[in-house]
Coordinates of C-alpha atoms in Angstrom, one line a residue:
Chain A
M1 CA 67.5 101.1 120.8
I2 CA 70.6 102.6 122.1
M3 CA 70.1 103.5 125.7
K4 CA 73.5 104.9 126.5
M5 CA 74.6 108.6 126.6
N6 CA 76.3 108.4 123.4
N7 CA 78.8 111.3 124.4
L8 CA 81.8 112.6 122.8
F9 CA 85.1 111.3 124.2
V10 CA 88.6 112.9 123.8
Y11 CA 91.6 110.9 124.6
C12 CA 94.0 113.3 126.6
E13 CA 97.9 112.9 126.1
I14 CA 99.8 113.7 129.3
E15 CA 103.6 114.3 129.4
D16 CA 105.0 115.0 133.0
G17 CA 101.5 115.5 134.2
I18 CA 100.8 118.2 131.6
V19 CA 97.8 117.7 129.2
A20 CA 99.2 118.2 125.8
D21 CA 98.1 121.1 123.7
V22 CA 96.8 119.0 120.9
S23 CA 94.5 117.5 123.5
L24 CA 93.3 120.8 124.6
E25 CA 92.6 121.9 121.3
L26 CA 90.3 118.6 120.6
L27 CA 88.5 119.4 123.8
T28 CA 87.7 122.9 122.5
K29 CA 86.6 121.4 119.3
G30 CA 84.8 118.6 121.1
K31 CA 82.9 120.9 123.2
S32 CA 81.5 122.9 120.2
L33 CA 80.6 119.5 118.5
A34 CA 78.9 118.3 121.8
Q35 CA 77.0 121.4 122.0
Q36 CA 75.8 121.0 118.5
L37 CA 74.8 117.4 119.2
G38 CA 73.2 118.0 122.6
C39 CA 75.6 115.5 124.2
K40 CA 78.4 115.6 127.0
L41 CA 81.9 116.0 126.4
E42 CA 84.0 113.5 128.3
A43 CA 87.9 113.3 128.6
I44 CA 90.1 110.3 129.3
A45 CA 93.4 110.6 131.1
I46 CA 95.7 107.5 131.3
G47 CA 99.0 107.7 133.2
S48 CA 100.4 107.8 136.8
H49 CA 100.5 110.5 139.5
L50 CA 97.5 112.3 137.8
S51 CA 95.8 113.8 140.8
G52 CA 94.6 117.1 140.0
V53 CA 94.7 116.5 136.2
E54 CA 91.0 117.4 135.9
K55 CA 91.7 121.1 136.9
Q56 CA 93.6 121.3 133.5
V57 CA 90.7 120.2 131.4
F58 CA 87.6 121.4 133.2
P59 CA 88.0 125.0 131.9
Y60 CA 87.7 123.5 128.3
G61 CA 84.1 122.4 129.0
V62 CA 84.7 118.8 130.1
D63 CA 81.6 117.3 131.8
K64 CA 83.3 114.1 132.9
I65 CA 86.8 112.8 133.1
H66 CA 87.8 109.2 133.3
I67 CA 91.1 108.7 135.2
F68 CA 93.3 105.7 135.0
D69 CA 96.2 106.3 137.5
D70 CA 98.5 103.4 137.9
E71 CA 102.5 103.3 138.3
R72 CA 102.6 100.8 135.3
L73 CA 101.0 103.3 133.0
A74 CA 103.7 105.9 133.5
T75 CA 105.2 105.6 130.1
Y76 CA 102.9 105.1 127.1
T77 CA 102.9 101.6 125.4
S78 CA 100.2 100.6 122.9
L79 CA 98.6 97.7 124.7
P80 CA 97.5 98.8 128.0
H81 CA 96.1 102.2 126.6
T82 CA 94.3 100.2 123.9
T83 CA 92.8 97.8 126.3
I84 CA 91.5 100.5 128.6
L85 CA 89.8 102.5 125.7
V86 CA 88.2 99.5 124.2
K87 CA 86.7 98.3 127.5
L88 CA 85.7 102.0 128.3
F89 CA 84.2 102.5 124.8
Q90 CA 82.2 99.2 125.0
K91 CA 80.8 100.1 128.3
E92 CA 80.1 104.0 127.6
A93 CA 79.3 103.8 123.8
P94 CA 80.5 107.1 122.8
Q95 CA 79.3 108.4 119.4
I96 CA 82.5 110.3 118.7
A97 CA 86.1 109.7 119.9
L98 CA 89.0 112.0 119.1
M99 CA 92.7 111.9 119.6
G100 CA 95.7 113.8 118.4
A101 CA 97.5 112.8 115.2
T102 CA 100.7 112.5 117.3
C103 CA 103.1 109.4 117.8
I104 CA 100.8 108.3 120.5
G105 CA 97.2 108.9 118.7
R106 CA 98.4 107.4 115.4
D107 CA 99.8 104.4 117.3
L108 CA 96.6 103.9 119.6
G109 CA 93.8 105.0 117.4
P110 CA 94.1 102.3 114.5
R111 CA 94.5 99.6 117.2
V112 CA 91.5 100.8 119.1
S113 CA 89.4 101.1 116.0
S114 CA 90.3 97.6 114.7
A115 CA 89.3 96.1 118.0
L116 CA 85.9 97.8 118.1
G117 CA 85.6 97.5 114.2
S118 CA 84.9 100.9 113.9
G119 CA 86.2 103.5 111.2
L120 CA 88.9 106.0 111.8
T121 CA 90.0 108.8 109.8
A122 CA 93.5 110.1 110.3
D123 CA 94.9 113.7 110.2
C124 CA 91.6 115.5 109.9
T125 CA 91.9 119.2 109.1
S126 CA 88.1 119.9 109.8
L127 CA 85.3 118.2 111.7
E128 CA 81.6 119.1 111.1
I129 CA 78.3 117.7 112.0
G130 CA 76.0 116.8 108.9
D131 CA 73.5 114.4 107.7
H132 CA 74.0 111.8 105.0
E133 CA 71.5 110.1 102.6
E134 CA 72.0 106.7 101.3
K135 CA 69.9 106.9 98.2
K136 CA 70.2 103.3 97.3
E137 CA 68.9 102.1 100.6
N138 CA 66.6 105.1 101.0
K139 CA 68.2 105.8 104.6
I140 CA 68.9 108.9 106.2
Y141 CA 71.7 109.2 108.7
K142 CA 71.3 112.1 111.1
D143 CA 74.2 114.1 112.8
L144 CA 77.0 112.2 111.3
L145 CA 80.8 113.3 112.0
Y146 CA 82.1 114.6 108.7
Q147 CA 85.8 114.0 108.9
I148 CA 87.4 116.2 106.4
R149 CA 90.9 115.6 105.3
P150 CA 93.5 116.1 102.5
A151 CA 94.3 113.1 100.5
F152 CA 96.6 112.1 97.8
G153 CA 99.3 114.4 99.0
G154 CA 97.1 117.3 99.5
N155 CA 95.8 117.4 95.9
I156 CA 92.3 116.6 97.0
V157 CA 90.2 117.1 100.1
A158 CA 87.8 114.1 101.0
T159 CA 84.9 114.1 103.4
I160 CA 84.9 110.6 105.2
I161 CA 81.8 109.4 107.3
N162 CA 81.3 106.1 109.3
P163 CA 77.3 105.7 108.8
E164 CA 76.9 102.5 110.8
C165 CA 79.8 101.8 113.3
R166 CA 80.5 103.6 116.6
P167 CA 82.4 105.4 117.8
Q168 CA 83.2 107.5 114.8
M169 CA 86.9 108.1 115.4
A170 CA 89.2 110.8 114.0
T171 CA 92.7 112.0 114.7
V172 CA 93.7 115.7 114.3
R173 CA 97.2 117.2 114.2
E174 CA 98.5 119.5 116.7
G175 CA 97.8 123.4 115.9
V176 CA 95.0 122.4 113.5
M177 CA 92.2 123.3 115.8
K178 CA 92.2 126.3 118.2
K179 CA 92.6 126.0 121.8
E180 CA 90.1 128.2 123.6
V181 CA 88.8 128.3 127.3
F182 CA 85.1 127.5 127.5
S183 CA 84.6 128.8 131.1
D184 CA 87.1 129.2 134.0
Q185 CA 84.1 128.3 136.2
H186 CA 83.1 125.2 134.5
I187 CA 83.4 122.0 136.6
G188 CA 82.7 118.3 135.7
E189 CA 82.6 115.0 137.3
V190 CA 85.6 113.0 138.2
V191 CA 85.5 109.1 137.8
C192 CA 88.7 107.4 139.0
H193 CA 88.7 103.8 137.5
N194 CA 90.3 100.6 139.0
V195 CA 93.0 100.1 136.4
S196 CA 93.4 96.4 137.3
E197 CA 89.8 95.9 136.2
Y198 CA 90.9 96.9 132.8
V199 CA 94.5 95.8 131.9
T200 CA 96.2 92.5 132.5
E201 CA 99.8 91.5 132.7
E202 CA 99.9 90.4 129.0
D203 CA 99.2 94.0 128.2
F204 CA 102.7 95.0 129.3
A205 CA 104.4 93.0 126.6
I206 CA 106.4 95.9 125.5
T207 CA 108.9 97.6 127.9
V208 CA 110.5 101.0 127.3
L209 CA 114.2 100.7 128.1
D210 CA 115.3 104.3 127.4
R211 CA 113.5 107.4 126.6
H212 CA 114.9 110.8 126.3
I213 CA 112.7 113.7 125.2
E214 CA 114.4 116.2 123.5
K215 CA 112.6 119.7 124.2
S216 CA 111.6 121.4 121.1
K217 CA 114.2 124.2 120.2
C218 CA 111.7 126.3 118.3
N219 CA 108.1 127.6 119.1
I220 CA 106.9 128.0 115.6
K221 CA 103.4 127.3 116.4
G222 CA 103.1 130.0 118.8
A223 CA 105.1 132.7 117.0
Q224 CA 103.3 136.0 116.1
I225 CA 105.6 136.4 113.0
V226 CA 106.9 133.7 110.9
V227 CA 109.7 134.0 108.3
A228 CA 109.6 131.0 106.1
G229 CA 111.8 129.9 103.2
G230 CA 111.2 127.5 100.3
Y231 CA 113.4 125.7 97.9
G232 CA 113.7 129.0 96.1
V233 CA 115.8 130.6 98.9
G234 CA 118.6 128.5 97.2
S235 CA 121.0 127.6 100.0
K236 CA 121.4 127.0 103.7
E237 CA 123.6 130.3 103.7
N238 CA 120.5 132.4 102.3
F239 CA 118.5 130.8 105.0
G240 CA 120.8 132.7 107.5
L241 CA 119.3 135.9 106.0
L242 CA 115.7 134.7 107.0
Q243 CA 117.1 133.9 110.5
E244 CA 118.5 137.4 110.8
L245 CA 115.3 139.0 109.6
A246 CA 113.3 136.8 112.2
A247 CA 115.5 137.7 114.9
T248 CA 115.5 141.4 114.2
I249 CA 111.6 141.5 114.0
G250 CA 110.9 138.9 116.8
G251 CA 109.7 135.9 114.7
E252 CA 110.6 132.3 114.0
V253 CA 112.1 130.7 111.0
G254 CA 109.8 128.3 108.9
A255 CA 110.4 126.1 105.9
S256 CA 108.5 124.4 103.1
R257 CA 108.9 120.6 102.7
A258 CA 111.1 121.2 99.6
A259 CA 113.5 123.4 101.8
V260 CA 113.6 120.7 104.5
D261 CA 114.2 118.1 102.1
A262 CA 117.1 119.9 100.5
G263 CA 118.5 120.4 104.1
F264 CA 118.2 124.0 104.2
A265 CA 116.2 123.9 107.5
E266 CA 115.4 121.4 110.4
H267 CA 112.3 119.1 110.0
E268 CA 110.7 120.7 113.2
R269 CA 110.4 123.9 111.2
Q270 CA 108.4 122.3 108.3
I271 CA 105.1 124.1 107.9
G272 CA 102.1 122.5 106.0
Q273 CA 100.3 119.3 105.9
T274 CA 102.9 117.1 106.8
G275 CA 104.5 119.6 109.4
V276 CA 102.9 122.1 111.5
T277 CA 100.0 124.5 110.9
V278 CA 100.6 128.2 111.8
R279 CA 98.4 131.3 111.9
P280 CA 100.7 134.1 112.8
K281 CA 100.0 137.9 112.5
L282 CA 102.4 138.0 109.7
Y283 CA 103.9 135.4 107.5
I284 CA 106.8 136.2 105.2
A285 CA 107.1 133.5 102.6
C286 CA 110.5 133.5 100.8
G287 CA 111.1 131.6 97.8
I288 CA 108.0 129.5 98.4
S289 CA 106.1 128.6 95.3
G290 CA 103.0 127.6 97.3
Q291 CA 102.2 123.8 97.0
I292 CA 98.8 123.1 98.2
Q293 CA 100.5 121.0 101.1
H294 CA 102.2 124.2 102.2
I295 CA 99.3 126.6 101.8
A296 CA 97.3 124.3 104.0
G297 CA 99.5 125.0 106.9
M298 CA 99.6 128.8 106.6
Q299 CA 96.6 130.2 104.8
E300 CA 95.1 131.4 107.9
S301 CA 97.9 134.0 108.7
S302 CA 96.5 137.5 109.1
I303 CA 99.0 139.2 106.6
I304 CA 100.9 137.2 104.0
I305 CA 103.9 138.7 102.3
S306 CA 105.3 136.7 99.3
V307 CA 108.9 137.5 98.2
N308 CA 109.5 135.5 95.0
N309 CA 111.3 136.1 91.8
D310 CA 108.5 134.3 90.0
P311 CA 105.5 136.9 89.7
M312 CA 103.3 133.7 88.8
A313 CA 104.1 131.8 91.9
P314 CA 100.9 130.1 93.2
I315 CA 101.5 131.5 96.7
N316 CA 101.0 135.1 95.3
T317 CA 97.2 134.2 94.9
I318 CA 96.8 134.1 98.6
A319 CA 99.1 136.9 99.4
D320 CA 98.3 140.4 100.7
Y321 CA 101.6 141.7 99.3
V322 CA 103.8 140.5 96.6
I323 CA 107.3 141.4 96.3
T324 CA 108.7 140.3 92.9
G325 CA 112.5 139.8 93.7
T326 CA 115.1 137.7 95.2
V327 CA 115.7 136.8 98.9
E328 CA 119.3 138.5 98.7
E329 CA 117.8 141.8 97.5
V330 CA 114.6 142.2 99.4
I331 CA 115.5 140.7 103.0
P332 CA 118.6 143.0 103.8
K333 CA 116.5 146.1 102.9
M334 CA 113.7 144.9 105.3
I335 CA 116.4 144.3 108.1
K336 CA 118.0 147.7 107.5
Y337 CA 114.8 149.8 107.5
Y338 CA 113.6 148.0 110.8
K339 CA 116.9 148.4 112.6
K340 CA 116.9 152.2 111.7
N341 CA 113.2 152.8 112.5
S342 CA 112.3 150.8 115.6
K343 CA 112.6 152.1 119.0
Chain B
M1 CA 119.2 82.3 115.5
S2 CA 117.3 82.9 112.4
L3 CA 114.2 85.0 111.8
R4 CA 111.0 84.4 109.7
I5 CA 110.3 87.8 108.6
I6 CA 107.1 89.1 106.6
V7 CA 107.4 92.3 104.7
L8 CA 104.3 94.1 104.0
A9 CA 104.5 96.5 100.9
K10 CA 102.2 98.4 98.9
Q11 CA 102.3 99.8 95.4
V12 CA 101.3 103.5 95.3
P13 CA 100.8 106.3 92.8
D14 CA 103.8 108.5 93.1
T15 CA 101.9 111.6 94.8
R16 CA 105.0 113.4 95.3
N17 CA 105.3 114.1 91.5
V18 CA 101.7 115.1 90.7
G19 CA 101.3 116.7 87.2
K20 CA 98.6 118.7 85.9
D21 CA 96.8 115.7 84.3
A22 CA 96.7 113.9 87.7
M23 CA 93.0 114.9 88.3
K24 CA 90.3 114.1 85.9
A25 CA 87.6 116.8 84.9
D26 CA 85.3 115.3 87.4
G27 CA 87.7 115.7 90.4
T28 CA 88.7 112.3 90.8
V29 CA 92.3 111.0 90.8
N30 CA 93.5 109.9 87.4
R31 CA 95.5 106.8 88.7
A32 CA 96.7 106.1 85.2
A33 CA 98.6 109.4 84.9
L34 CA 100.6 108.7 88.0
P35 CA 103.5 106.3 88.0
A36 CA 103.1 103.2 90.4
I37 CA 106.0 103.0 92.7
F38 CA 107.0 101.0 95.8
N39 CA 105.8 102.8 98.7
P40 CA 108.8 104.8 100.1
E41 CA 108.5 103.8 103.8
D42 CA 108.0 100.0 102.9
L43 CA 111.3 100.3 101.4
N44 CA 112.7 101.3 104.6
A45 CA 111.0 98.6 106.1
L46 CA 112.5 95.9 103.8
E47 CA 115.9 97.3 104.4
Q48 CA 115.4 96.6 108.2
A49 CA 114.4 93.2 107.2
L50 CA 117.5 92.6 105.0
R51 CA 119.7 93.9 107.6
L52 CA 118.3 91.4 110.1
K53 CA 118.8 88.7 107.4
D54 CA 122.4 89.7 107.0
K55 CA 122.9 89.6 110.8
Y56 CA 121.0 86.4 111.4
P57 CA 122.1 84.0 108.5
G58 CA 119.2 81.6 107.6
S59 CA 116.5 84.3 108.1
T60 CA 113.8 84.6 105.4
I61 CA 112.0 87.5 104.0
T62 CA 108.5 86.9 102.5
L63 CA 106.8 89.9 100.8
L64 CA 103.1 90.2 101.1
T65 CA 101.2 92.8 98.8
M66 CA 97.5 93.5 98.0
G67 CA 96.5 95.1 94.9
P68 CA 95.8 94.7 91.1
S69 CA 98.1 92.5 89.0
R70 CA 100.5 95.0 88.2
A71 CA 101.3 95.1 92.0
A72 CA 103.6 92.1 91.2
D73 CA 106.2 94.6 90.5
V74 CA 106.5 95.3 94.1
I75 CA 107.4 91.5 94.7
R76 CA 109.9 91.6 91.9
E77 CA 111.7 94.7 93.3
G78 CA 111.7 93.0 96.7
L79 CA 113.2 89.8 95.2
F80 CA 115.9 91.9 93.3
R81 CA 116.9 93.4 96.7
G82 CA 117.1 90.1 98.7
A83 CA 113.6 89.0 99.7
D84 CA 113.2 85.3 99.4
N85 CA 109.5 84.9 98.1
G86 CA 106.4 86.8 97.9
Y87 CA 102.6 86.6 97.6
L88 CA 100.2 89.0 95.7
L89 CA 96.8 89.3 97.3
T90 CA 94.5 90.0 94.4
D91 CA 90.7 89.8 94.0
R92 CA 88.0 92.1 92.8
A93 CA 86.3 91.6 96.1
F94 CA 89.3 93.4 97.9
A95 CA 88.6 96.7 95.9
G96 CA 87.5 99.8 97.9
A97 CA 88.9 98.6 101.1
D98 CA 89.7 101.3 103.8
T99 CA 92.4 100.5 106.4
L100 CA 90.3 98.1 108.4
A101 CA 89.1 96.0 105.5
T102 CA 92.9 96.0 104.2
S103 CA 94.3 94.8 107.6
Y104 CA 91.6 92.1 107.7
A105 CA 92.7 90.7 104.3
L106 CA 96.4 91.1 105.1
S107 CA 96.0 89.1 108.3
K108 CA 94.2 86.3 106.7
A109 CA 97.0 86.2 104.2
I110 CA 99.5 86.1 107.1
E111 CA 97.7 83.3 108.7
K112 CA 98.0 81.3 105.5
I113 CA 101.9 82.0 105.2
G114 CA 102.0 80.5 108.7
D115 CA 104.5 80.8 111.3
F116 CA 106.6 84.0 111.5
D117 CA 108.7 85.9 114.0
L118 CA 108.3 89.5 112.7
I119 CA 106.1 91.6 110.4
V120 CA 107.7 94.9 109.3
C121 CA 106.1 97.5 107.1
G122 CA 106.4 101.1 106.4
R123 CA 104.7 103.6 108.7
Q124 CA 102.5 104.8 106.1
A125 CA 101.7 104.9 102.5
I126 CA 102.0 108.1 100.6
D127 CA 98.6 107.7 98.8
G128 CA 96.6 107.7 101.9
D129 CA 99.1 109.1 104.8
T130 CA 97.0 107.2 107.4
D131 CA 99.6 105.0 109.2
Q132 CA 96.7 102.6 110.3
V133 CA 97.4 99.3 108.6
G134 CA 100.4 98.2 110.8
P135 CA 98.6 98.7 114.0
Q136 CA 95.5 97.2 112.7
V137 CA 97.2 94.1 111.3
A138 CA 98.9 93.7 114.7
E139 CA 95.4 93.9 116.3
K140 CA 93.9 91.4 113.8
L141 CA 96.6 88.9 114.8
N142 CA 96.5 89.7 118.5
I143 CA 100.2 90.6 118.7
P144 CA 102.0 93.8 119.9
Q145 CA 103.1 96.5 117.8
V146 CA 106.0 98.8 117.8
T147 CA 105.5 101.9 115.5
Y148 CA 107.8 104.8 114.4
A149 CA 110.6 102.4 114.3
E150 CA 113.9 103.9 113.0
D151 CA 116.3 101.1 113.7
I152 CA 115.7 97.4 114.7
L153 CA 118.8 97.1 117.0
G154 CA 118.8 93.1 117.3
A155 CA 117.2 90.1 118.5
A156 CA 117.9 87.6 121.2
N157 CA 116.2 84.9 123.0
G158 CA 112.9 85.6 121.6
L159 CA 113.2 89.4 122.5
I160 CA 113.7 92.2 119.9
K161 CA 115.0 95.6 120.7
I162 CA 113.9 98.5 118.6
K163 CA 114.6 102.3 118.5
R164 CA 111.6 104.4 117.9
R165 CA 111.8 108.1 116.5
L166 CA 109.1 110.2 118.1
E167 CA 108.2 113.9 117.7
R168 CA 110.5 115.2 120.4
G169 CA 113.0 112.4 121.0
V170 CA 113.8 108.7 120.9
E171 CA 112.9 105.6 122.7
V172 CA 114.2 102.2 122.9
V173 CA 111.8 99.4 123.5
E174 CA 112.0 95.6 123.8
G175 CA 109.3 93.2 123.4
A176 CA 108.7 89.6 122.8
M177 CA 108.2 88.2 119.1
P178 CA 106.2 87.8 117.3
L179 CA 105.2 91.3 116.8
V180 CA 104.6 93.9 114.0
V181 CA 107.2 96.9 113.5
T182 CA 106.3 99.9 111.4
V183 CA 109.3 101.8 110.0
N184 CA 109.7 105.4 109.6
G185 CA 111.1 107.1 106.7
S186 CA 114.0 108.5 108.8
A187 CA 115.3 104.7 108.8
P188 CA 118.2 104.0 106.5
A189 CA 117.2 103.9 102.8
C190 CA 116.8 100.6 101.1
R191 CA 119.9 99.1 99.2
P192 CA 119.8 99.1 95.4
R193 CA 118.9 96.0 93.4
N194 CA 121.4 93.2 93.2
A195 CA 122.5 92.5 89.7
R196 CA 122.7 88.7 90.3
L197 CA 119.3 88.6 91.8
I198 CA 117.9 90.5 88.8
Q199 CA 119.3 87.9 86.6
K200 CA 117.5 85.3 88.9
Y201 CA 114.5 86.8 89.3
K202 CA 113.7 88.9 86.0
H203 CA 111.3 86.3 84.8
A204 CA 109.5 85.8 88.0
K205 CA 105.7 86.2 87.2
T206 CA 102.2 85.6 88.4
V207 CA 99.9 83.4 86.5
T208 CA 97.9 86.3 85.3
E209 CA 101.0 87.9 83.9
R210 CA 102.1 84.6 82.2
Q211 CA 98.7 84.3 80.6
A212 CA 98.7 87.9 79.1
D213 CA 102.1 86.9 77.6
D214 CA 102.3 84.9 74.4
T215 CA 105.7 83.1 75.5
D216 CA 105.2 79.6 76.7
Y217 CA 107.0 79.5 80.1
T218 CA 106.0 75.9 81.0
E219 CA 109.4 74.6 80.8
L220 CA 111.1 77.6 82.4
F221 CA 108.7 77.4 85.3
S222 CA 108.9 73.7 85.9
A223 CA 112.6 74.0 86.0
R224 CA 112.6 77.0 88.4
P225 CA 109.5 77.0 90.5
Y226 CA 110.8 80.0 92.4
L227 CA 109.7 82.0 89.4
N228 CA 106.2 81.4 90.0
L229 CA 104.8 84.3 92.0
P230 CA 101.6 83.1 93.8
E231 CA 98.5 85.0 93.6
W232 CA 95.8 84.8 96.3
S233 CA 92.1 85.5 96.3
V234 CA 89.5 86.0 98.9
A235 CA 88.9 82.2 98.9
D236 CA 92.6 81.3 99.0
V237 CA 93.1 82.9 102.1
S238 CA 89.8 81.7 103.7
A239 CA 88.7 85.3 104.1
D240 CA 85.1 86.2 104.9
V241 CA 84.1 88.2 101.6
V242 CA 81.7 90.5 103.6
Q243 CA 84.8 91.7 105.8
C244 CA 86.7 92.6 102.6
G245 CA 86.7 95.4 100.2
L246 CA 84.0 98.1 100.2
S247 CA 81.4 96.0 102.2
G248 CA 84.2 95.4 105.0
S249 CA 85.0 99.2 105.3
P250 CA 83.3 101.2 108.1
T251 CA 84.4 104.4 106.5
K252 CA 82.8 105.7 103.6
V253 CA 83.9 108.6 101.3
K254 CA 81.1 111.1 101.1
K255 CA 82.7 113.5 98.9
I256 CA 85.9 114.5 97.1
E257 CA 86.7 118.0 96.2
N258 CA 89.6 119.5 94.3
V259 CA 91.7 122.0 96.4
V260 CA 90.9 125.4 95.4
F261 CA 92.1 128.6 97.2
Q262 CA 90.2 131.6 97.4
A263 CA 92.4 134.2 95.6
K264 CA 92.7 137.3 97.4
E265 CA 93.5 141.0 96.1
H266 CA 97.1 141.8 96.6
R267 CA 99.4 144.7 96.4
S268 CA 102.5 144.6 94.4
V269 CA 105.6 146.0 96.0
E270 CA 108.7 146.5 94.0
P271 CA 112.0 145.4 95.4
T272 CA 113.1 149.0 95.7
D273 CA 114.5 150.6 98.7
D274 CA 111.5 153.2 98.5
D275 CA 108.8 150.3 98.3
I276 CA 110.3 148.2 100.9
N277 CA 110.6 151.1 103.2
G278 CA 107.0 152.1 102.8
L279 CA 105.8 148.5 103.4
M280 CA 107.9 148.2 106.6
K281 CA 106.7 151.6 107.8
E282 CA 103.1 150.5 107.1
L283 CA 103.7 147.2 109.2
I284 CA 105.4 149.0 112.1
E285 CA 102.6 151.5 112.3
N286 CA 99.8 149.2 112.2
H287 CA 101.6 147.1 115.0
T288 CA 102.1 143.9 113.0
I289 CA 105.7 144.1 113.8
G290 CA 107.6 145.9 116.5

């Protein structure tokens, strides 16, 4: 018999005292899953100078936050964070543990899952609760976490489950789940752990000698309008037209993987399964054929306009407006009209 | 100083060039229709190992791969580019492994290989995109890991210095060997095959491959033992069969679906001034833009 609470845990990434968006997105998703399961939502914060960090996460419905505050934990390294999670999970026996599919989550998650012998699914695009029947053994598993993710370069979608092992672990990319405040009034419990009871000197085997964060130049994820270009845009020069349109109507420039690989746009502008997920009010897809990988990252946009000289481009099937023409002829017309007619 | 380096490499279907026949009617992947290639980021990892070997003469590079018998291609590719030897971990009992069962099998093979200073592998394989095996192998061997490496800067006095490429910047870390390094696709591309090494290793074969072939290799292989590519089974690496393959995998695939997008009704707009002005007018009026 399992006597523990078996709650849902979210590992929070913290940079300069600020909880990362991806973690808040996971708390939002975690809260709704926890409500469905009838369990509590617990957050984990590991770092230094964390006083007050709970105020950032309580509005997202966190019932309990575990804080590990220590000077030595100022910069992330794999081992101390792994040791803390492994020991905490052994004590608390969570049924589900979620973390961001970031450089940190994808470094930490596999190591924790290996130490606990539990399963981990990377890069989930959807998380649901459901049952599973093992026909051969005539066994029914109730309320499992369905970890849904694209596989094989986005050509298939697989639903993964961990019937026997706990916690059921999953990572999710930034921007995939929606961040939404649960209640401004919500208050949870704060538990400050003694870090020395968890980590040992051997856990600090890796030293960070130098680290410089380059702040992101573009904010494509939060943009209300995205003007995105694909390989069909043809050149870096033509991408200039997209920049001009984006600047005119107040949007950001995005790109498909093919356009990034061709050097037309920077990697941080890549939209799709291996880039960022966006859901703007308006998405103008220029010269983008519409590979599944790309569509996965933009299909929830409210209005999609496709500008493509191929009327059969797959992206047209999900577009609201299809303009069959080239970027060079269409985009300048849009810029011209907007400049003349906006106040 | 010389280093003993193990490179983990995987043979993968080339998911970047998926044609129409890549999926079978039942929605499963038709692996036979996809060309099998050396996982791209594992090539970046091999290059990092080769650069260390150039820098520290006397260093050795051992390739380790797990897969069916045709995965011996990966070892030959590595030998053609400068690796010293390689092992193919192959057994039906390894089939159906998730990342955890894979990491377990690899860690047992690494224990059998013996002493090493460094394990390098690609950050992720393009067929799974999980980037889990590197950190999990490190955990199984109880040694540290450095992920997202872009450049292994150098080693001295048992310490190794590595530059990492993260989402929004770079980080330089240092740690004591042995450790596991996973290499990013942003690291330098692998050098091409070397003509002399192709000549040397073109007949390198596993026992299975030799048996499938009519030629009598006995003389050749006794004269040049380096042409024999060892194959290891579950028993050869003293692995617990329950922890391998499907039975050793906590994650199960519940279902697989083809990706189908809901087609929407769309309005066609001609690339004429009138049509585009009309569209822009509509977007401004309904406050989509402006």
